[in-house]
PDB file of C-alpha atoms in Angstrom:
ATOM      1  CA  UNK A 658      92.637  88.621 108.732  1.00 52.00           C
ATOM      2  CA  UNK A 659      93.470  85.120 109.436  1.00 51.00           C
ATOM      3  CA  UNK A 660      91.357  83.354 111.923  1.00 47.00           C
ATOM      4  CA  UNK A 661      88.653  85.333 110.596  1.00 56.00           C
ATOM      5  CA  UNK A 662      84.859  83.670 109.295  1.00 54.00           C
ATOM      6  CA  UNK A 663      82.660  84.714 107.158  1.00 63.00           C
ATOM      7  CA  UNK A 664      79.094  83.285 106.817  1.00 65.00           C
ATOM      8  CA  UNK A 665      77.416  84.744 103.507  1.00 72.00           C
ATOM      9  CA  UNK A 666      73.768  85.442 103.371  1.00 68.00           C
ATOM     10  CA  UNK A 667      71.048  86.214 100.980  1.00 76.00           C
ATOM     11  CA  UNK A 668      71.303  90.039 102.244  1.00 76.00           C
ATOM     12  CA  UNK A 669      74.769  90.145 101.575  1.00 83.00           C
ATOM     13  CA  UNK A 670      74.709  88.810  98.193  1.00 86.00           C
ATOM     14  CA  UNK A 671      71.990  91.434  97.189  1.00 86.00           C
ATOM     15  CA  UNK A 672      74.172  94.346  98.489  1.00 86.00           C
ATOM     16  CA  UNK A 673      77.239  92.642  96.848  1.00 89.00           C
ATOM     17  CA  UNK A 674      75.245  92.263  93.800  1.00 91.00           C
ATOM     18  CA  UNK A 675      73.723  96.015  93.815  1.00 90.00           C
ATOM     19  CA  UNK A 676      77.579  97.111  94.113  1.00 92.00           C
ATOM     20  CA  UNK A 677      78.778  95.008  90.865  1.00 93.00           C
ATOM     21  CA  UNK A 678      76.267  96.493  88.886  1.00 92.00           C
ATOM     22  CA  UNK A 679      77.107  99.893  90.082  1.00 90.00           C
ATOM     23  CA  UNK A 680      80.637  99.307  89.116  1.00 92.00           C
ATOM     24  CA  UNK A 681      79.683  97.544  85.957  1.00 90.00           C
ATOM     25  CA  UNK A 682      79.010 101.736  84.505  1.00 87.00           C
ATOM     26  CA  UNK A 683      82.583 102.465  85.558  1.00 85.00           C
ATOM     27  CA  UNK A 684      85.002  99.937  83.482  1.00 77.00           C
ATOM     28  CA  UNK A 685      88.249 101.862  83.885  1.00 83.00           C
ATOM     29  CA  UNK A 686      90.677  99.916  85.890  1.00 84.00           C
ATOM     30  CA  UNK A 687      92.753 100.735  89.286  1.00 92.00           C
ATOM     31  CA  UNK A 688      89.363 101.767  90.766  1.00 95.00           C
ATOM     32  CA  UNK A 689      89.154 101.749  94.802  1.00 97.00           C
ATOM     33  CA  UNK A 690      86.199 101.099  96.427  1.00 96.00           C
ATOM     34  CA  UNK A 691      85.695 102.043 100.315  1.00 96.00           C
ATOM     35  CA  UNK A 692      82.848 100.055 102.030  1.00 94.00           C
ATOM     36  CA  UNK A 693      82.454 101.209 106.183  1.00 90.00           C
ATOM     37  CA  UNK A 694      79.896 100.410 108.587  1.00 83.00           C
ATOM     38  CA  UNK A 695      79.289  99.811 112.259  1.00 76.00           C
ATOM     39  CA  UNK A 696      80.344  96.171 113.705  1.00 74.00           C
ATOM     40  CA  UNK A 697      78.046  93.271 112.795  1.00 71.00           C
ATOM     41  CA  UNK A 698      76.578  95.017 109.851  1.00 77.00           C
ATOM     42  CA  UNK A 699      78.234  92.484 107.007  1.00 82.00           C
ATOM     43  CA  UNK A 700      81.279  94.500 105.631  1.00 88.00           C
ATOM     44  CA  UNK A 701      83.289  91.970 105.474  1.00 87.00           C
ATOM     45  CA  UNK A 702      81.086  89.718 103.513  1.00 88.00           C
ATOM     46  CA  UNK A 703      79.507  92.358 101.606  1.00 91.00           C
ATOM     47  CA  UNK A 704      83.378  93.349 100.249  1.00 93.00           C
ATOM     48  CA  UNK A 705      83.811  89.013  99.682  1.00 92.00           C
ATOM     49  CA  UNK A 706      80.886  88.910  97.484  1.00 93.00           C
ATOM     50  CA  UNK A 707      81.554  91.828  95.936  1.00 94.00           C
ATOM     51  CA  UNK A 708      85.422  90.867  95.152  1.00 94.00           C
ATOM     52  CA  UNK A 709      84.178  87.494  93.737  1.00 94.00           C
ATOM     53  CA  UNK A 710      81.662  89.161  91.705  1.00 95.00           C
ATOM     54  CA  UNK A 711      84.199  91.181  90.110  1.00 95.00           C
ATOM     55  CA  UNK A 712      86.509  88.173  89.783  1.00 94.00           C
ATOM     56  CA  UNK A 713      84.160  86.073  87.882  1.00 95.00           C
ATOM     57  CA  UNK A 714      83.570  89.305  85.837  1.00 93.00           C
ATOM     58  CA  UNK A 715      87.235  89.092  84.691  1.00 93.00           C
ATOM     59  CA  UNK A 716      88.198  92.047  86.966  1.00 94.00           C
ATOM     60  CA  UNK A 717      89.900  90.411  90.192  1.00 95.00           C
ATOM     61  CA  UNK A 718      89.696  92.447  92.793  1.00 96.00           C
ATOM     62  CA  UNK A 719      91.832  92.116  96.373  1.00 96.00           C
ATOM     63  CA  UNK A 720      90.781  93.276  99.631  1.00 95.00           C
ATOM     64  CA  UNK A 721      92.130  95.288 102.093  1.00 96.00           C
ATOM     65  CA  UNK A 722      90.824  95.418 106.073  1.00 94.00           C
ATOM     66  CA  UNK A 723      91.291  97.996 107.607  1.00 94.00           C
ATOM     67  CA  UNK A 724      92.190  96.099 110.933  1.00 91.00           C
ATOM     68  CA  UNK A 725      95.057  94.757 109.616  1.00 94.00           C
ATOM     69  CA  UNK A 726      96.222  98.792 109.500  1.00 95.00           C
ATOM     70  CA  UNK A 727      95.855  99.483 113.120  1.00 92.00           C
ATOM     71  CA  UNK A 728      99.270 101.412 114.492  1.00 91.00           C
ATOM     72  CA  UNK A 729      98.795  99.371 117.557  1.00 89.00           C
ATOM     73  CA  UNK A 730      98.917  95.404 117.427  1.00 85.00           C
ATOM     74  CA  UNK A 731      95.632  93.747 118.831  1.00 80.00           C
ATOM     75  CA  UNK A 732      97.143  92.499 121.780  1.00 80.00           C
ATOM     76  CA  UNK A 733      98.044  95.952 123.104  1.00 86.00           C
ATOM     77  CA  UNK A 734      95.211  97.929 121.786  1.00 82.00           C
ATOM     78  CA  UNK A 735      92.763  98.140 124.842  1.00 79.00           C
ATOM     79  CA  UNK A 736      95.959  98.947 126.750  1.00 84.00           C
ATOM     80  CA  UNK A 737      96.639 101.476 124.765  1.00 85.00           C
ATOM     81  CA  UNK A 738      92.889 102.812 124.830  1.00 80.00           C
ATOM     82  CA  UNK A 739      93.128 102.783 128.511  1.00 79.00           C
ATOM     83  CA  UNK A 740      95.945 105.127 128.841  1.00 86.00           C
ATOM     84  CA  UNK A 741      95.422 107.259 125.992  1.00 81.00           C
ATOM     85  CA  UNK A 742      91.439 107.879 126.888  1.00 78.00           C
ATOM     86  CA  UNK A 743      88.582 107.749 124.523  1.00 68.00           C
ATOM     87  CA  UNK A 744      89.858 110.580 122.618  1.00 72.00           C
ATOM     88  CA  UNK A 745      92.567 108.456 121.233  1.00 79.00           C
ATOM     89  CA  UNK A 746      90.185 106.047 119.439  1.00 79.00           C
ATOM     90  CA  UNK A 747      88.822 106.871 116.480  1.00 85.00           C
ATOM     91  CA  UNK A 748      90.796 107.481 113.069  1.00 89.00           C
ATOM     92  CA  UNK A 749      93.319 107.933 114.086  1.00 88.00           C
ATOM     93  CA  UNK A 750      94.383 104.725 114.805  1.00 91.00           C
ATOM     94  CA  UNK A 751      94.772 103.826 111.586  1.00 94.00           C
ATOM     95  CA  UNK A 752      98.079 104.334 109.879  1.00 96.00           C
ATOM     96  CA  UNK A 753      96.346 106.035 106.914  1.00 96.00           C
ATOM     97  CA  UNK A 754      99.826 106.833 105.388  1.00 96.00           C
ATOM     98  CA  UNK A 755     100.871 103.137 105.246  1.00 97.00           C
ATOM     99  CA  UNK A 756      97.343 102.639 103.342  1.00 97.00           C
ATOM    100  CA  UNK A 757      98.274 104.856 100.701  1.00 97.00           C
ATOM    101  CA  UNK A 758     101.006 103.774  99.776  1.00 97.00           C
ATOM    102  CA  UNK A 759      99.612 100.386  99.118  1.00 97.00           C
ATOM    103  CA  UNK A 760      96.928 101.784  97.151  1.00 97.00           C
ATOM    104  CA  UNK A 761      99.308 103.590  95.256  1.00 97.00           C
ATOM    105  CA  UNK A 762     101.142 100.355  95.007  1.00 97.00           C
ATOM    106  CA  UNK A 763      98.219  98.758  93.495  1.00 97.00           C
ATOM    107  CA  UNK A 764      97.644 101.381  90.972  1.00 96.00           C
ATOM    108  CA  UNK A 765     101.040 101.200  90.200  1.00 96.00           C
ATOM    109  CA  UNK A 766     100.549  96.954  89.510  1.00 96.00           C
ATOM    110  CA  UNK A 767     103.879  96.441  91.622  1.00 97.00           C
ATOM    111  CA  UNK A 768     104.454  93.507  93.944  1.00 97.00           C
ATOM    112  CA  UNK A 769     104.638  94.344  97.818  1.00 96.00           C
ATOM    113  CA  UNK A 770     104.194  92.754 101.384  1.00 96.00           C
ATOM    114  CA  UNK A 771     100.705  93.559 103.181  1.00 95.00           C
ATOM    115  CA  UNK A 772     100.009  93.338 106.774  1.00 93.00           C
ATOM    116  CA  UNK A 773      97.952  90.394 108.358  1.00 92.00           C
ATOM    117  CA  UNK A 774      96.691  90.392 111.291  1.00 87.00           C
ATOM    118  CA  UNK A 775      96.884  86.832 112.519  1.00 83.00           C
ATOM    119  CA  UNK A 776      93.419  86.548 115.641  1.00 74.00           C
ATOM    120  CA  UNK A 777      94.727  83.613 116.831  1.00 77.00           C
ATOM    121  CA  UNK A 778      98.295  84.411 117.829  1.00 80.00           C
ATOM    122  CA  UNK A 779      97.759  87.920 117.430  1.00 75.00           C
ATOM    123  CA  UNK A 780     100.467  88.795 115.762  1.00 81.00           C
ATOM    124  CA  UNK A 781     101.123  90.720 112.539  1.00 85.00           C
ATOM    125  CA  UNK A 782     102.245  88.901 109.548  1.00 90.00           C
ATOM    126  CA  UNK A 783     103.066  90.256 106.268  1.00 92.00           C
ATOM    127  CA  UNK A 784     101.322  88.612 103.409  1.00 92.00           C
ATOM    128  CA  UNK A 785     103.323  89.445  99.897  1.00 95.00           C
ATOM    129  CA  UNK A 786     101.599  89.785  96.705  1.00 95.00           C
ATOM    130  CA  UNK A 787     101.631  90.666  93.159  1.00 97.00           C
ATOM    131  CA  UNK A 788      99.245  93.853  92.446  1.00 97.00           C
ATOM    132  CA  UNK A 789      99.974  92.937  88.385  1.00 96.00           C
ATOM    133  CA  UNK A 790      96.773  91.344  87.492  1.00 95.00           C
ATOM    134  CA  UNK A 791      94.457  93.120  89.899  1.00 96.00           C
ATOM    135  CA  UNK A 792      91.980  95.450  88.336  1.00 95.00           C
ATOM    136  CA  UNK A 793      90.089  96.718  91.858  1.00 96.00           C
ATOM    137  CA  UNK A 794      90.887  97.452  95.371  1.00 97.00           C
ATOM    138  CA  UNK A 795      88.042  96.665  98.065  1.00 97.00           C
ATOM    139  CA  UNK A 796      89.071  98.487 101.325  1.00 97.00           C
ATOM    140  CA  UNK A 797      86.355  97.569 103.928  1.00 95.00           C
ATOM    141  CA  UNK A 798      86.374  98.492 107.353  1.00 91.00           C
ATOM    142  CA  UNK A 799      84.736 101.001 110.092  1.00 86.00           C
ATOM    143  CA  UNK A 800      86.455 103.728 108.971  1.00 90.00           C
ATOM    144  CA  UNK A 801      86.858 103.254 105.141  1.00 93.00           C
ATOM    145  CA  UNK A 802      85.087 105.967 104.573  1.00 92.00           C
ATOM    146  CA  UNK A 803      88.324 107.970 105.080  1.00 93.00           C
ATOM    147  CA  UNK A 804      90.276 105.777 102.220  1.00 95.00           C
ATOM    148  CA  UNK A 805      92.272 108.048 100.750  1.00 91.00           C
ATOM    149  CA  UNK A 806      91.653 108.711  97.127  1.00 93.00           C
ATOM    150  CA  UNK A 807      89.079 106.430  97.024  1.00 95.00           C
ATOM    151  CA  UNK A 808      86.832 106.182  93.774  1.00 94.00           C
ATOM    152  CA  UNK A 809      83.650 104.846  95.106  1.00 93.00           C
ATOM    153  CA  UNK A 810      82.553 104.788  99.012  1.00 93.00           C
ATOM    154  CA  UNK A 811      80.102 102.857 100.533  1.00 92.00           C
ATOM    155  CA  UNK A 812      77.923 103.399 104.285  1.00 86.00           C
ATOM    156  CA  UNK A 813      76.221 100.054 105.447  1.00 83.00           C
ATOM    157  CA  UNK A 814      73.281 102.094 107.192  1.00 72.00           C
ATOM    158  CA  UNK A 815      73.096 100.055 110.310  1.00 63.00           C
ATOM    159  CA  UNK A 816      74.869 101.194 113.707  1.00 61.00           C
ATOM    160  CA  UNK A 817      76.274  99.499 116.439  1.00 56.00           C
ATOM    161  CA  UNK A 818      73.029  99.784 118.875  1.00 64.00           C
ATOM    162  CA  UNK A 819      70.526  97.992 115.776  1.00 64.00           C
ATOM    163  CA  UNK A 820      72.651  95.389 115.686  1.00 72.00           C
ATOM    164  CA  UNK A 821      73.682  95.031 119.451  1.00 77.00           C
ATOM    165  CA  UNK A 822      70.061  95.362 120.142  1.00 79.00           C
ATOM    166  CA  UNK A 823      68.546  92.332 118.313  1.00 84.00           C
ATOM    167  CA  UNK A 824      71.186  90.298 119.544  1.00 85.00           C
ATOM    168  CA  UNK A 825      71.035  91.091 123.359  1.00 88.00           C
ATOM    169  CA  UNK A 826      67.378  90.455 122.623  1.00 89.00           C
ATOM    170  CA  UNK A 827      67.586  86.361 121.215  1.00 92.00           C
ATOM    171  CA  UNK A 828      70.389  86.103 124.590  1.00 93.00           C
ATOM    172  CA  UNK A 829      67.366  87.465 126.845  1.00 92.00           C
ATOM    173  CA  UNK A 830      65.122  84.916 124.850  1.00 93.00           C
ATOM    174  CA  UNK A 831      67.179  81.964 125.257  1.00 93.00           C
ATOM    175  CA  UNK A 832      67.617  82.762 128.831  1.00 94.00           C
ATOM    176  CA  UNK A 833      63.978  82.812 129.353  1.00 92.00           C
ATOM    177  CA  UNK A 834      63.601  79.351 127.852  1.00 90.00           C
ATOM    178  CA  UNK A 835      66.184  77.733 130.150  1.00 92.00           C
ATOM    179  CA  UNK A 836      64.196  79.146 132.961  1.00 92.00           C
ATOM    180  CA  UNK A 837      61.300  78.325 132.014  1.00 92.00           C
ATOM    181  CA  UNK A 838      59.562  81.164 131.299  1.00 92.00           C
ATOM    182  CA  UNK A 839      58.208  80.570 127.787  1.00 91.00           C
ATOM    183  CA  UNK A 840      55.901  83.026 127.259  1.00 90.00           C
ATOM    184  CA  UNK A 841      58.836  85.835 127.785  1.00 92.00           C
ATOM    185  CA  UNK A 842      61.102  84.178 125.630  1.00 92.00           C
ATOM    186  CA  UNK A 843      58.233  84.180 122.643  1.00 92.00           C
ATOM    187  CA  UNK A 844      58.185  87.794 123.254  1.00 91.00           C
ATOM    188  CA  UNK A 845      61.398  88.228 122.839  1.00 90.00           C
ATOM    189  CA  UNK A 846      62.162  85.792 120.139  1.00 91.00           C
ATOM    190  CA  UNK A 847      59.812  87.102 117.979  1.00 88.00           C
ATOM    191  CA  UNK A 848      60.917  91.094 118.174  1.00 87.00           C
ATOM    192  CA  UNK A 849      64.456  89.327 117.591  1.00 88.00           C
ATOM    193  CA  UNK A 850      63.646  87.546 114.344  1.00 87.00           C
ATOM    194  CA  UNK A 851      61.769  91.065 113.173  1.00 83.00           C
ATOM    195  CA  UNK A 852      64.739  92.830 113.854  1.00 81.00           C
ATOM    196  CA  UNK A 853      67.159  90.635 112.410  1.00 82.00           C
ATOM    197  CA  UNK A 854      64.953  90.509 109.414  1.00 78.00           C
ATOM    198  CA  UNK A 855      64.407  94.117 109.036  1.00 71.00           C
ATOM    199  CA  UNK A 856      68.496  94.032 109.165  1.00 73.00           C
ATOM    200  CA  UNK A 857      69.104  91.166 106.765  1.00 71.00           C
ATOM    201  CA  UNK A 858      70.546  89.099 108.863  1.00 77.00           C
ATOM    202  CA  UNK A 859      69.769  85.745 107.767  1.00 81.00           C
ATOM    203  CA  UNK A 860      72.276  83.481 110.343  1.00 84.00           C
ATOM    204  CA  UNK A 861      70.683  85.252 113.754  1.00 86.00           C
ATOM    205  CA  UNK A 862      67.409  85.581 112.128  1.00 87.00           C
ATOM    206  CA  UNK A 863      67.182  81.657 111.810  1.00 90.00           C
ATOM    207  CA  UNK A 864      68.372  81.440 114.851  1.00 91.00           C
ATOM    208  CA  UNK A 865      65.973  83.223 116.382  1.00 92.00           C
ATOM    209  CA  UNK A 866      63.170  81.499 115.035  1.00 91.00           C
ATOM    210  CA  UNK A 867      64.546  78.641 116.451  1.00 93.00           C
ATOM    211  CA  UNK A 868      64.377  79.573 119.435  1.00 93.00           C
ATOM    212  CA  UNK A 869      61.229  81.164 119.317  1.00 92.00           C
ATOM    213  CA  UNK A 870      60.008  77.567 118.008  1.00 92.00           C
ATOM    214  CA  UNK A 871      61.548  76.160 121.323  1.00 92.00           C
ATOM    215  CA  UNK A 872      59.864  78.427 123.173  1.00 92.00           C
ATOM    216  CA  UNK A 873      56.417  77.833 121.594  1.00 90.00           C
ATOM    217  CA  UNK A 874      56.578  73.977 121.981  1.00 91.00           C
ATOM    218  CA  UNK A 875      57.806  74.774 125.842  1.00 91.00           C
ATOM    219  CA  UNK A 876      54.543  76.760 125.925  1.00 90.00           C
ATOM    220  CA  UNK A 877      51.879  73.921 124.125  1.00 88.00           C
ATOM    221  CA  UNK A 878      51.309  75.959 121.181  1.00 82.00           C
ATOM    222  CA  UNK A 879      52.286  72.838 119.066  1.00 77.00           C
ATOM    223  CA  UNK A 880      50.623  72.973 115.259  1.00 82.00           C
ATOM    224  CA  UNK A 881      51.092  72.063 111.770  1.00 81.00           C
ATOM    225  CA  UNK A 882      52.451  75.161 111.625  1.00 82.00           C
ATOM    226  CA  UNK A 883      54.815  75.004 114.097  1.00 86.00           C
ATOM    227  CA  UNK A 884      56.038  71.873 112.820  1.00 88.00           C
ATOM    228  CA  UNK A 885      56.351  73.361 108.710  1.00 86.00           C
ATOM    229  CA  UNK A 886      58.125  76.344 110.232  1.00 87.00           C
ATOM    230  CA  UNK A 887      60.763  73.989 112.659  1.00 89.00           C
ATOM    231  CA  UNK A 888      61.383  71.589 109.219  1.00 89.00           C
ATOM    232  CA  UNK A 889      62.419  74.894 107.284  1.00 88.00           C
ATOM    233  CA  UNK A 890      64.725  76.575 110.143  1.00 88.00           C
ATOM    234  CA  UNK A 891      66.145  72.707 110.334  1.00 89.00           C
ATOM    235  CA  UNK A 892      66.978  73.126 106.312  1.00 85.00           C
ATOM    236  CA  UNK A 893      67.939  76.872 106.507  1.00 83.00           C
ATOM    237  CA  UNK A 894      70.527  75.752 109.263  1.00 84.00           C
ATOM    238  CA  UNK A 895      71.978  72.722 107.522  1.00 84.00           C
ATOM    239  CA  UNK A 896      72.567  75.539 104.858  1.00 79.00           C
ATOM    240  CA  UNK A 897      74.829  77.186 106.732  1.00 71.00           C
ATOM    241  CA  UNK A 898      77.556  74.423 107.303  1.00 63.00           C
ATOM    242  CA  UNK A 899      79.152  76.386 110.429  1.00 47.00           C
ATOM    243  CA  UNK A 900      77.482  77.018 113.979  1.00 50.00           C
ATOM    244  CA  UNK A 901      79.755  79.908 114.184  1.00 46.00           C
ATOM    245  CA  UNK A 902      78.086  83.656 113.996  1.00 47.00           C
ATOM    246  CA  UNK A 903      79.750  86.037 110.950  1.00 46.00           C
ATOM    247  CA  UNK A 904      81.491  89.376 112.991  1.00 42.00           C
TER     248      UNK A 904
END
């Protein structure tokens, strides 16, 4: 989707890296892989990684997102919901039919126009493109496992309430530090950066360090430590180039 921002970690490369070599046994061409998981759990870079991967492996590889397959544009979606109930939302909002037949497109090596979704304007664009030279298909999105046809599918085993629950805990630690209550926000910084950790997720993990550092300073713990640890979260976060937090 454009708009969209992608911040690749060590975690994702391994997972990216465990999926080439799983399609390094299969070398027939045309293959589609499906890779689905909760929001937050790395998808999208997982499927980038994985594309490049193949790409430098002479086997390009283009990617399809599911939320650029939606029936109904992002602007008028939770509308939509609303009136329609939570029994509307699910799989069926995916125009499954309109998937297939660019799949089938891409088997086929023809040229074609794909949607994409624009997050800034939110509108739908159409991107066209030239299926010719492109030996996979990477479909990623929460409900690729329903691809149609697809060769290989792949469940990031992480749901919504792991990942929504490390992150509500670093906002509760922050919020403890800007009121002052630092021993609170260690104990929440630190359950944060195990979580994220235990998740792979290298961007909030070093953020939460951070500010579990903050919050250990605030508190006079002060050490050699302390300090080692605050030089390598200053290094890990000059790594990442962007302040911005991958979806």
């Amino acid at each position: 989707m454009l708009g969209d921002v992608l911040l690749i970690d060590d975690g994702h490369r391994r997972a990216g890296a465990q999926l080439l070599e799983r399609l390094r046994r299969r070398r027939a061409d045309r293959l589609v892989v499906a890779i689905a998981g909760e929001s937050g759990t790395g998808k999208s870079e997982i499927a980038h990684v994985l594309a490049r991967g193949l790409k430098s492996e002479g086997r390009p590889a283009k990617l399809f997102h599911l939320d650029n397959y939606y029936r109904i544009p992002p602007a008028e979606r939770a509308a939509w919901r609303s009136e329609h109930g939570l029994q509307a939302v699910g799989e069926g909002e995916i125009d499954w039919d309109l998937l297939a037949a660019h799949l089938d497109a891409f088997r086929l090596g023809a040229r074609i126009s794909l949607p994409c979704i624009d997050l800034l304007t939110d509108q739908i664009d159409e991107l066209t493109t030239s299926f010719a030279d492109i030996r996979m298909a990477v479909v990623e999105g929460l409900y690729a496992l329903a691809t149609p046809d697809a060769d290989l599918r792949v469940l990031i085993d992480l749901t919504y309430h792991d990942t929504r629950k490390a992150e509500l805990l670093l906002a509760a630690a922050r919020a403890a530090r800007l009121a002052g209550d630092a021993h609170t926000a260690i104990a929440r910084a630190d359950l944060a950066v195990r979580l994220f950790a235990g998740q792979r997720r290298t961007w909030w993990e070093t953020h939460a360090r951070l500010v579990l550092i903050e919050a250990r300073v605030a508190a006079g713990r002060g050490s050699g430590r302390l300090v080692a640890d605050a030089a390598a979260v200053a290094d890990r976060l000059a790594s990442f180039g962007a302040p911005a937090a991958p979806e």
